[in-house]
Amino acid sequence: MSPVDDVSAYPPMPQSVAAGAVAQHLLRNPTFEHTVDEWASTVASSPRTIRREFLRDTDLTFAQWRTRLRLAVAREFLTAGYDVEHAAAHAGFGSRSGLTRAFREHYNTTPREFAHQARHTAGAPSARVTSMRQISTLLRVMDDDPESRPELPATYTTPRVNDFHVLAWTYRGEAWARVSGATHIRKRGDAIWLPAGIENETGWQSGSLGVPIGDLRPEDAHFPQPLRAHFAPAWDTYLLYCSVSAYTGLRPENYDPKHILDIFDTQLAAERARTVPMPKDVHARKVAAEFIRRLGSTNAIKNWDVSREVHDAFRRETGMTFASWRHATRMRIARDMLREGAKPSSTARRVGYSQLSNFSRDFSRFHGTSPRHYQNHEGEHE
């Protein structure tokens, strides 16, 4: 079989816990050079266990599996038109000659010959290649020399299903994301989580640019639907740092990809706090912010044992008891989500309801109209 016709270029994923975690890390960034001993420390396992699990689950040693992965990634970049040197770098090979040796050993051809053949049958670029192009374009757009800045034509991705939750950020202009048939318009500064396992499309208008700034494994976070927040221009430099750190070989030592979730959650909580009256008392405000941050989990509704002083602060500074404030917060956040295009069923889950009927009843009582009617009529005129 020709390497161009080999649709199973990616190696099988190990299903065991330790080897699976290592494989997921490498799948996200194949340029990692960690030894098995170093990976063992990262995933809280032993080198022997990792080696045993890779061989048992995939019939490949760890080194063989990593080489197969890197070859698959290199193929994606070669097919998309990257030269051999850049494909090698993005895939984690130390040099052009290293990629060429691996190609000859596995495919009995050279990367250049493969690229020439593959370009005649190439379809849309992979999500990995698309992300790298966006990041490269962003770096050029931010260059101090205006003459080196590229034109930004309108572009889009074909429908795809991500293995990870991906946080996409609109750096310039306007973009859109379509998830499960619902379209989410993204203005400059908007960041949106595209959930894993759900088909999505993304696109940018002419002159616009967006890049991924982080991703998470499904087991690290739960996003049943897209979730977004807005970042002011003051965040630009740091978000660019996050993007480069997460998706290029320039990853800083001890970089933790999960930290972007904390940043996003904090920003989202700050946005939502502006839609409801917030107490000024330090302790009460901390409780309020934590409730908003955890909204959507059962703990956001139950087990809120706060002091009498906090209860008094809520009543004094918001005009509501703590329980009433929580209910109003859920209803007002639900209203905002419906206005943004979220489905009533998804909105109900996001604000802590397990039953759509209970959510519809409470929403109707609070806002004087049903969630569906509000979304179709009243939300359009606000």
CSV table of N, CA and C in Angstrom, one decimal, residues 159-260:
chain,number,residue,atom,x,y,z
A,159,PRO,N,-16.4,20.7,8.6
A,159,PRO,CA,-16.9,20.1,9.8
A,159,PRO,C,-16.0,19.0,10.3
A,160,ARG,N,-15.8,19.0,11.7
A,160,ARG,CA,-14.9,18.1,12.3
A,160,ARG,C,-15.3,17.8,13.7
A,161,VAL,N,-14.8,16.7,14.3
A,161,VAL,CA,-15.0,16.4,15.7
A,161,VAL,C,-13.7,16.3,16.4
A,162,ASN,N,-13.5,17.2,17.4
A,162,ASN,CA,-12.2,17.2,18.1
A,162,ASN,C,-12.1,16.2,19.1
A,163,ASP,N,-10.9,15.6,19.3
A,163,ASP,CA,-10.7,14.7,20.5
A,163,ASP,C,-10.5,15.5,21.8
A,164,PHE,N,-10.3,16.8,21.7
A,164,PHE,CA,-10.1,17.6,22.9
A,164,PHE,C,-11.0,18.8,22.9
A,165,HIS,N,-11.3,19.3,24.0
A,165,HIS,CA,-11.9,20.6,24.1
A,165,HIS,C,-10.9,21.7,23.6
A,166,VAL,N,-11.3,22.5,22.7
A,166,VAL,CA,-10.4,23.5,22.1
A,166,VAL,C,-10.9,24.9,22.4
A,167,LEU,N,-10.0,25.7,23.0
A,167,LEU,CA,-10.4,27.1,23.3
A,167,LEU,C,-9.9,28.0,22.1
A,168,ALA,N,-10.8,28.5,21.3
A,168,ALA,CA,-10.4,29.4,20.2
A,168,ALA,C,-10.7,30.8,20.5
A,169,TRP,N,-9.7,31.7,20.1
A,169,TRP,CA,-9.7,33.1,20.5
A,169,TRP,C,-9.7,33.9,19.2
A,170,THR,N,-10.5,34.9,19.1
A,170,THR,CA,-10.6,35.8,18.0
A,170,THR,C,-9.7,37.0,18.3
A,171,TYR,N,-8.6,37.1,17.6
A,171,TYR,CA,-7.6,38.2,17.8
A,171,TYR,C,-8.0,39.4,17.0
A,172,ARG,N,-8.5,39.3,15.9
A,172,ARG,CA,-8.9,40.4,15.0
A,172,ARG,C,-10.2,40.1,14.2
A,173,GLY,N,-11.0,41.2,14.1
A,173,GLY,CA,-12.2,41.0,13.2
A,173,GLY,C,-13.3,40.3,13.8
A,174,GLU,N,-13.9,39.5,13.0
A,174,GLU,CA,-15.1,38.7,13.4
A,174,GLU,C,-15.0,37.3,12.9
A,175,ALA,N,-15.4,36.4,13.7
A,175,ALA,CA,-15.4,34.9,13.4
A,175,ALA,C,-16.7,34.3,13.8
A,176,TRP,N,-16.9,33.0,13.4
A,176,TRP,CA,-18.1,32.3,13.8
A,176,TRP,C,-17.7,30.9,14.1
A,177,ALA,N,-18.5,30.2,14.9
A,177,ALA,CA,-18.4,28.8,15.2
A,177,ALA,C,-19.7,28.2,15.1
A,178,ARG,N,-19.9,27.1,14.4
A,178,ARG,CA,-21.1,26.4,14.3
A,178,ARG,C,-21.0,25.0,15.0
A,179,VAL,N,-21.8,24.8,16.1
A,179,VAL,CA,-21.7,23.6,16.9
A,179,VAL,C,-23.1,23.1,17.0
A,180,SER,N,-23.2,21.8,16.6
A,180,SER,CA,-24.6,21.1,16.7
A,180,SER,C,-25.6,22.0,16.0
A,181,GLY,N,-25.3,22.6,14.9
A,181,GLY,CA,-26.3,23.4,14.2
A,181,GLY,C,-26.5,24.8,14.6
A,182,ALA,N,-26.0,25.2,15.8
A,182,ALA,CA,-26.2,26.5,16.3
A,182,ALA,C,-24.9,27.4,16.0
A,183,THR,N,-25.1,28.6,15.5
A,183,THR,CA,-24.0,29.4,15.1
A,183,THR,C,-23.7,30.5,16.2
A,184,HIS,N,-22.5,30.6,16.5
A,184,HIS,CA,-22.0,31.5,17.6
A,184,HIS,C,-21.1,32.5,16.9
A,185,ILE,N,-21.5,33.8,16.9
A,185,ILE,CA,-20.7,34.9,16.3
A,185,ILE,C,-19.7,35.3,17.4
A,186,ARG,N,-18.4,35.4,16.9
A,186,ARG,CA,-17.3,35.8,17.8
A,186,ARG,C,-16.7,37.1,17.4
A,187,LYS,N,-16.8,38.1,18.2
A,187,LYS,CA,-16.2,39.4,18.0
A,187,LYS,C,-14.7,39.4,18.4
A,188,ARG,N,-14.0,40.4,18.1
A,188,ARG,CA,-12.6,40.6,18.5
A,188,ARG,C,-12.5,40.5,20.1
A,189,GLY,N,-11.6,39.6,20.5
A,189,GLY,CA,-11.5,39.4,22.0
A,189,GLY,C,-12.3,38.2,22.5
A,190,ASP,N,-13.2,37.7,21.8
A,190,ASP,CA,-14.0,36.6,22.3
A,190,ASP,C,-13.2,35.3,22.2
A,191,ALA,N,-13.4,34.5,23.3
A,191,ALA,CA,-12.8,33.1,23.3
A,191,ALA,C,-13.9,32.1,23.6
A,192,ILE,N,-13.9,31.0,22.8
A,192,ILE,CA,-15.0,30.0,23.0
A,192,ILE,C,-14.4,28.6,23.1
A,193,TRP,N,-15.0,27.9,24.0
A,193,TRP,CA,-14.6,26.5,24.1
A,193,TRP,C,-15.4,25.7,23.1
A,194,LEU,N,-14.8,24.9,22.2
A,194,LEU,CA,-15.4,24.0,21.3
A,194,LEU,C,-15.3,22.6,21.9
A,195,PRO,N,-16.5,22.0,22.3
A,195,PRO,CA,-16.4,20.8,23.1
A,195,PRO,C,-15.9,19.6,22.3
A,196,ALA,N,-15.2,18.7,23.0
A,196,ALA,CA,-14.8,17.5,22.3
A,196,ALA,C,-16.0,16.6,22.0
A,197,GLY,N,-15.8,15.8,20.9
A,197,GLY,CA,-16.9,14.8,20.6
A,197,GLY,C,-18.1,15.4,19.9
A,198,ILE,N,-18.1,16.7,19.7
A,198,ILE,CA,-19.3,17.3,19.0
A,198,ILE,C,-18.8,18.0,17.7
A,199,GLU,N,-19.5,17.7,16.6
A,199,GLU,CA,-19.1,18.3,15.3
A,199,GLU,C,-19.1,19.8,15.4
A,200,ASN,N,-18.1,20.4,14.8
A,200,ASN,CA,-18.0,21.9,14.8
A,200,ASN,C,-17.4,22.4,13.5
A,201,GLU,N,-17.7,23.6,13.1
A,201,GLU,CA,-17.1,24.3,12.0
A,201,GLU,C,-16.7,25.7,12.5
A,202,THR,N,-15.6,26.2,12.0
A,202,THR,CA,-15.3,27.6,12.4
A,202,THR,C,-14.9,28.4,11.1
A,203,GLY,N,-15.1,29.7,11.2
A,203,GLY,CA,-14.7,30.5,10.0
A,203,GLY,C,-14.4,31.9,10.4
A,204,TRP,N,-13.7,32.6,9.6
A,204,TRP,CA,-13.3,34.0,9.8
A,204,TRP,C,-13.6,34.9,8.6
A,205,GLN,N,-14.1,36.1,8.8
A,205,GLN,CA,-14.3,37.0,7.7
A,205,GLN,C,-13.0,37.5,7.2
A,206,SER,N,-13.0,38.1,6.0
A,206,SER,CA,-11.8,38.7,5.4
A,206,SER,C,-11.2,39.7,6.4
A,207,GLY,N,-9.9,39.7,6.6
A,207,GLY,CA,-9.3,40.6,7.5
A,207,GLY,C,-9.3,40.2,8.9
A,208,SER,N,-9.9,39.0,9.2
A,208,SER,CA,-10.1,38.5,10.6
A,208,SER,C,-9.1,37.4,10.9
A,209,LEU,N,-8.8,37.2,12.1
A,209,LEU,CA,-7.8,36.2,12.5
A,209,LEU,C,-8.1,35.6,13.9
A,210,GLY,N,-8.2,34.3,14.0
A,210,GLY,CA,-8.4,33.7,15.3
A,210,GLY,C,-7.4,32.5,15.4
A,211,VAL,N,-7.1,32.2,16.7
A,211,VAL,CA,-6.1,31.1,16.9
A,211,VAL,C,-6.6,30.3,18.1
A,212,PRO,N,-6.2,29.0,18.2
A,212,PRO,CA,-6.4,28.3,19.5
A,212,PRO,C,-5.4,28.7,20.5
A,213,ILE,N,-5.9,28.8,21.8
A,213,ILE,CA,-5.0,29.2,22.8
A,213,ILE,C,-4.9,28.2,23.9
A,214,GLY,N,-5.5,27.1,23.7
A,214,GLY,CA,-5.4,26.0,24.7
A,214,GLY,C,-6.4,24.9,24.4
A,215,ASP,N,-6.1,23.7,24.9
A,215,ASP,CA,-7.0,22.6,24.8
A,215,ASP,C,-6.9,21.7,26.1
A,216,LEU,N,-8.0,20.9,26.3
A,216,LEU,CA,-8.0,20.1,27.4
A,216,LEU,C,-8.6,18.7,27.1
A,217,ARG,N,-8.1,17.7,27.7
A,217,ARG,CA,-8.7,16.4,27.5
A,217,ARG,C,-10.1,16.3,28.1
A,218,PRO,N,-11.0,15.5,27.5
A,218,PRO,CA,-12.4,15.5,28.0
A,218,PRO,C,-12.5,15.1,29.5
A,219,GLU,N,-11.5,14.3,30.0
A,219,GLU,CA,-11.6,14.0,31.4
A,219,GLU,C,-11.1,15.1,32.3
A,220,ASP,N,-10.5,16.1,31.8
A,220,ASP,CA,-10.0,17.3,32.6
A,220,ASP,C,-11.1,18.3,32.8
A,221,ALA,N,-12.1,18.3,31.9
A,221,ALA,CA,-13.2,19.3,32.0
A,221,ALA,C,-14.4,18.8,31.3
A,222,HIS,N,-15.6,19.3,31.7
A,222,HIS,CA,-16.8,18.9,31.1
A,222,HIS,C,-17.5,20.1,30.4
A,223,PHE,N,-17.6,20.1,29.1
A,223,PHE,CA,-18.2,21.1,28.3
A,223,PHE,C,-19.3,20.5,27.5
A,224,PRO,N,-20.6,20.4,28.0
A,224,PRO,CA,-21.6,19.8,27.1
A,224,PRO,C,-22.0,20.7,26.0
A,225,GLN,N,-21.6,22.0,26.0
A,225,GLN,CA,-21.9,22.9,25.0
A,225,GLN,C,-20.9,24.0,24.9
A,226,PRO,N,-20.8,24.8,23.8
A,226,PRO,CA,-19.8,25.8,23.7
A,226,PRO,C,-20.0,26.8,24.9
A,227,LEU,N,-18.9,27.3,25.4
A,227,LEU,CA,-18.9,28.3,26.5
A,227,LEU,C,-17.9,29.4,26.1
A,228,ARG,N,-18.3,30.7,26.3
A,228,ARG,CA,-17.4,31.7,25.8
A,228,ARG,C,-17.3,32.9,26.8
A,229,ALA,N,-16.2,33.6,26.7
A,229,ALA,CA,-16.0,34.8,27.5
A,229,ALA,C,-15.2,35.8,26.7
A,230,HIS,N,-15.2,37.0,27.1
A,230,HIS,CA,-14.5,38.1,26.3
A,230,HIS,C,-13.3,38.6,27.1
A,231,PHE,N,-12.2,38.7,26.3
A,231,PHE,CA,-10.9,39.2,26.9
A,231,PHE,C,-10.6,40.6,26.3
A,232,ALA,N,-10.3,41.5,27.1
A,232,ALA,CA,-10.0,42.9,26.6
A,232,ALA,C,-8.6,42.8,25.9
A,233,PRO,N,-8.2,43.9,25.1
A,233,PRO,CA,-6.9,43.9,24.4
A,233,PRO,C,-5.7,43.8,25.4
A,234,ALA,N,-5.9,44.1,26.6
A,234,ALA,CA,-4.8,44.0,27.6
A,234,ALA,C,-4.3,42.6,27.7
A,235,TRP,N,-5.2,41.6,27.3
A,235,TRP,CA,-4.9,40.2,27.4
A,235,TRP,C,-4.1,39.7,26.2
A,236,ASP,N,-4.0,40.5,25.2
A,236,ASP,CA,-3.4,40.0,23.9
A,236,ASP,C,-2.1,39.3,24.0
A,237,THR,N,-1.2,39.9,24.7
A,237,THR,CA,0.2,39.4,24.8
A,237,THR,C,0.2,38.0,25.5
A,238,TYR,N,-0.6,38.0,26.6
A,238,TYR,CA,-0.5,36.8,27.4
A,238,TYR,C,-1.3,35.6,26.6
A,239,LEU,N,-2.4,35.9,25.9
A,239,LEU,CA,-3.1,34.9,25.2
A,239,LEU,C,-2.2,34.4,24.0
A,240,LEU,N,-1.4,35.2,23.4
A,240,LEU,CA,-0.5,34.8,22.4
A,240,LEU,C,0.5,33.9,23.0
A,241,TYR,N,1.0,34.2,24.2
A,241,TYR,CA,2.0,33.4,24.9
A,241,TYR,C,1.4,32.0,25.1
A,242,CYS,N,0.1,31.9,25.5
A,242,CYS,CA,-0.6,30.7,25.8
A,242,CYS,C,-0.6,29.8,24.5
A,243,SER,N,-1.0,30.5,23.4
A,243,SER,CA,-1.1,29.8,22.1
A,243,SER,C,0.2,29.2,21.6
A,244,VAL,N,1.3,30.0,21.7
A,244,VAL,CA,2.6,29.6,21.3
A,244,VAL,C,3.1,28.5,22.2
A,245,SER,N,2.8,28.6,23.5
A,245,SER,CA,3.3,27.6,24.4
A,245,SER,C,2.6,26.3,24.2
A,246,ALA,N,1.3,26.3,23.9
A,246,ALA,CA,0.5,25.1,23.8
A,246,ALA,C,0.7,24.4,22.5
A,247,TYR,N,1.0,25.1,21.4
A,247,TYR,CA,0.9,24.5,20.0
A,247,TYR,C,2.2,24.6,19.2
A,248,THR,N,3.3,25.0,19.8
A,248,THR,CA,4.6,25.0,19.1
A,248,THR,C,5.6,24.3,19.9
A,249,GLY,N,6.8,24.1,19.3
A,249,GLY,CA,7.9,23.5,20.1
A,249,GLY,C,8.6,24.5,21.1
A,250,LEU,N,8.0,25.7,21.2
A,250,LEU,CA,8.6,26.6,22.1
A,250,LEU,C,8.0,26.5,23.5
A,251,ARG,N,7.4,25.4,23.8
A,251,ARG,CA,6.7,25.2,25.1
A,251,ARG,C,7.7,25.5,26.3
A,252,PRO,N,7.3,26.4,27.2
A,252,PRO,CA,8.2,26.7,28.3
A,252,PRO,C,8.3,25.5,29.3
A,253,GLU,N,9.3,25.4,30.0
A,253,GLU,CA,9.5,24.3,31.0
A,253,GLU,C,8.4,24.5,32.0
A,254,ASN,N,7.8,23.3,32.4
A,254,ASN,CA,6.7,23.3,33.4
A,254,ASN,C,5.4,24.0,33.0
A,255,TYR,N,5.3,24.2,31.7
A,255,TYR,CA,4.0,24.8,31.2
A,255,TYR,C,2.9,23.8,31.5
A,256,ASP,N,1.8,24.3,32.1
A,256,ASP,CA,0.6,23.5,32.5
A,256,ASP,C,-0.5,23.9,31.6
A,257,PRO,N,-0.9,23.1,30.6
A,257,PRO,CA,-2.0,23.4,29.7
A,257,PRO,C,-3.4,23.7,30.4
A,258,LYS,N,-3.5,23.1,31.6
A,258,LYS,CA,-4.8,23.2,32.3
A,258,LYS,C,-5.0,24.6,32.9
A,259,HIS,N,-3.9,25.5,33.0
A,259,HIS,CA,-4.1,26.8,33.6
A,259,HIS,C,-5.0,27.7,32.8
A,260,ILE,N,-5.1,27.4,31.5
A,260,ILE,CA,-6.0,28.2,30.7
A,260,ILE,C,-7.5,28.1,31.1
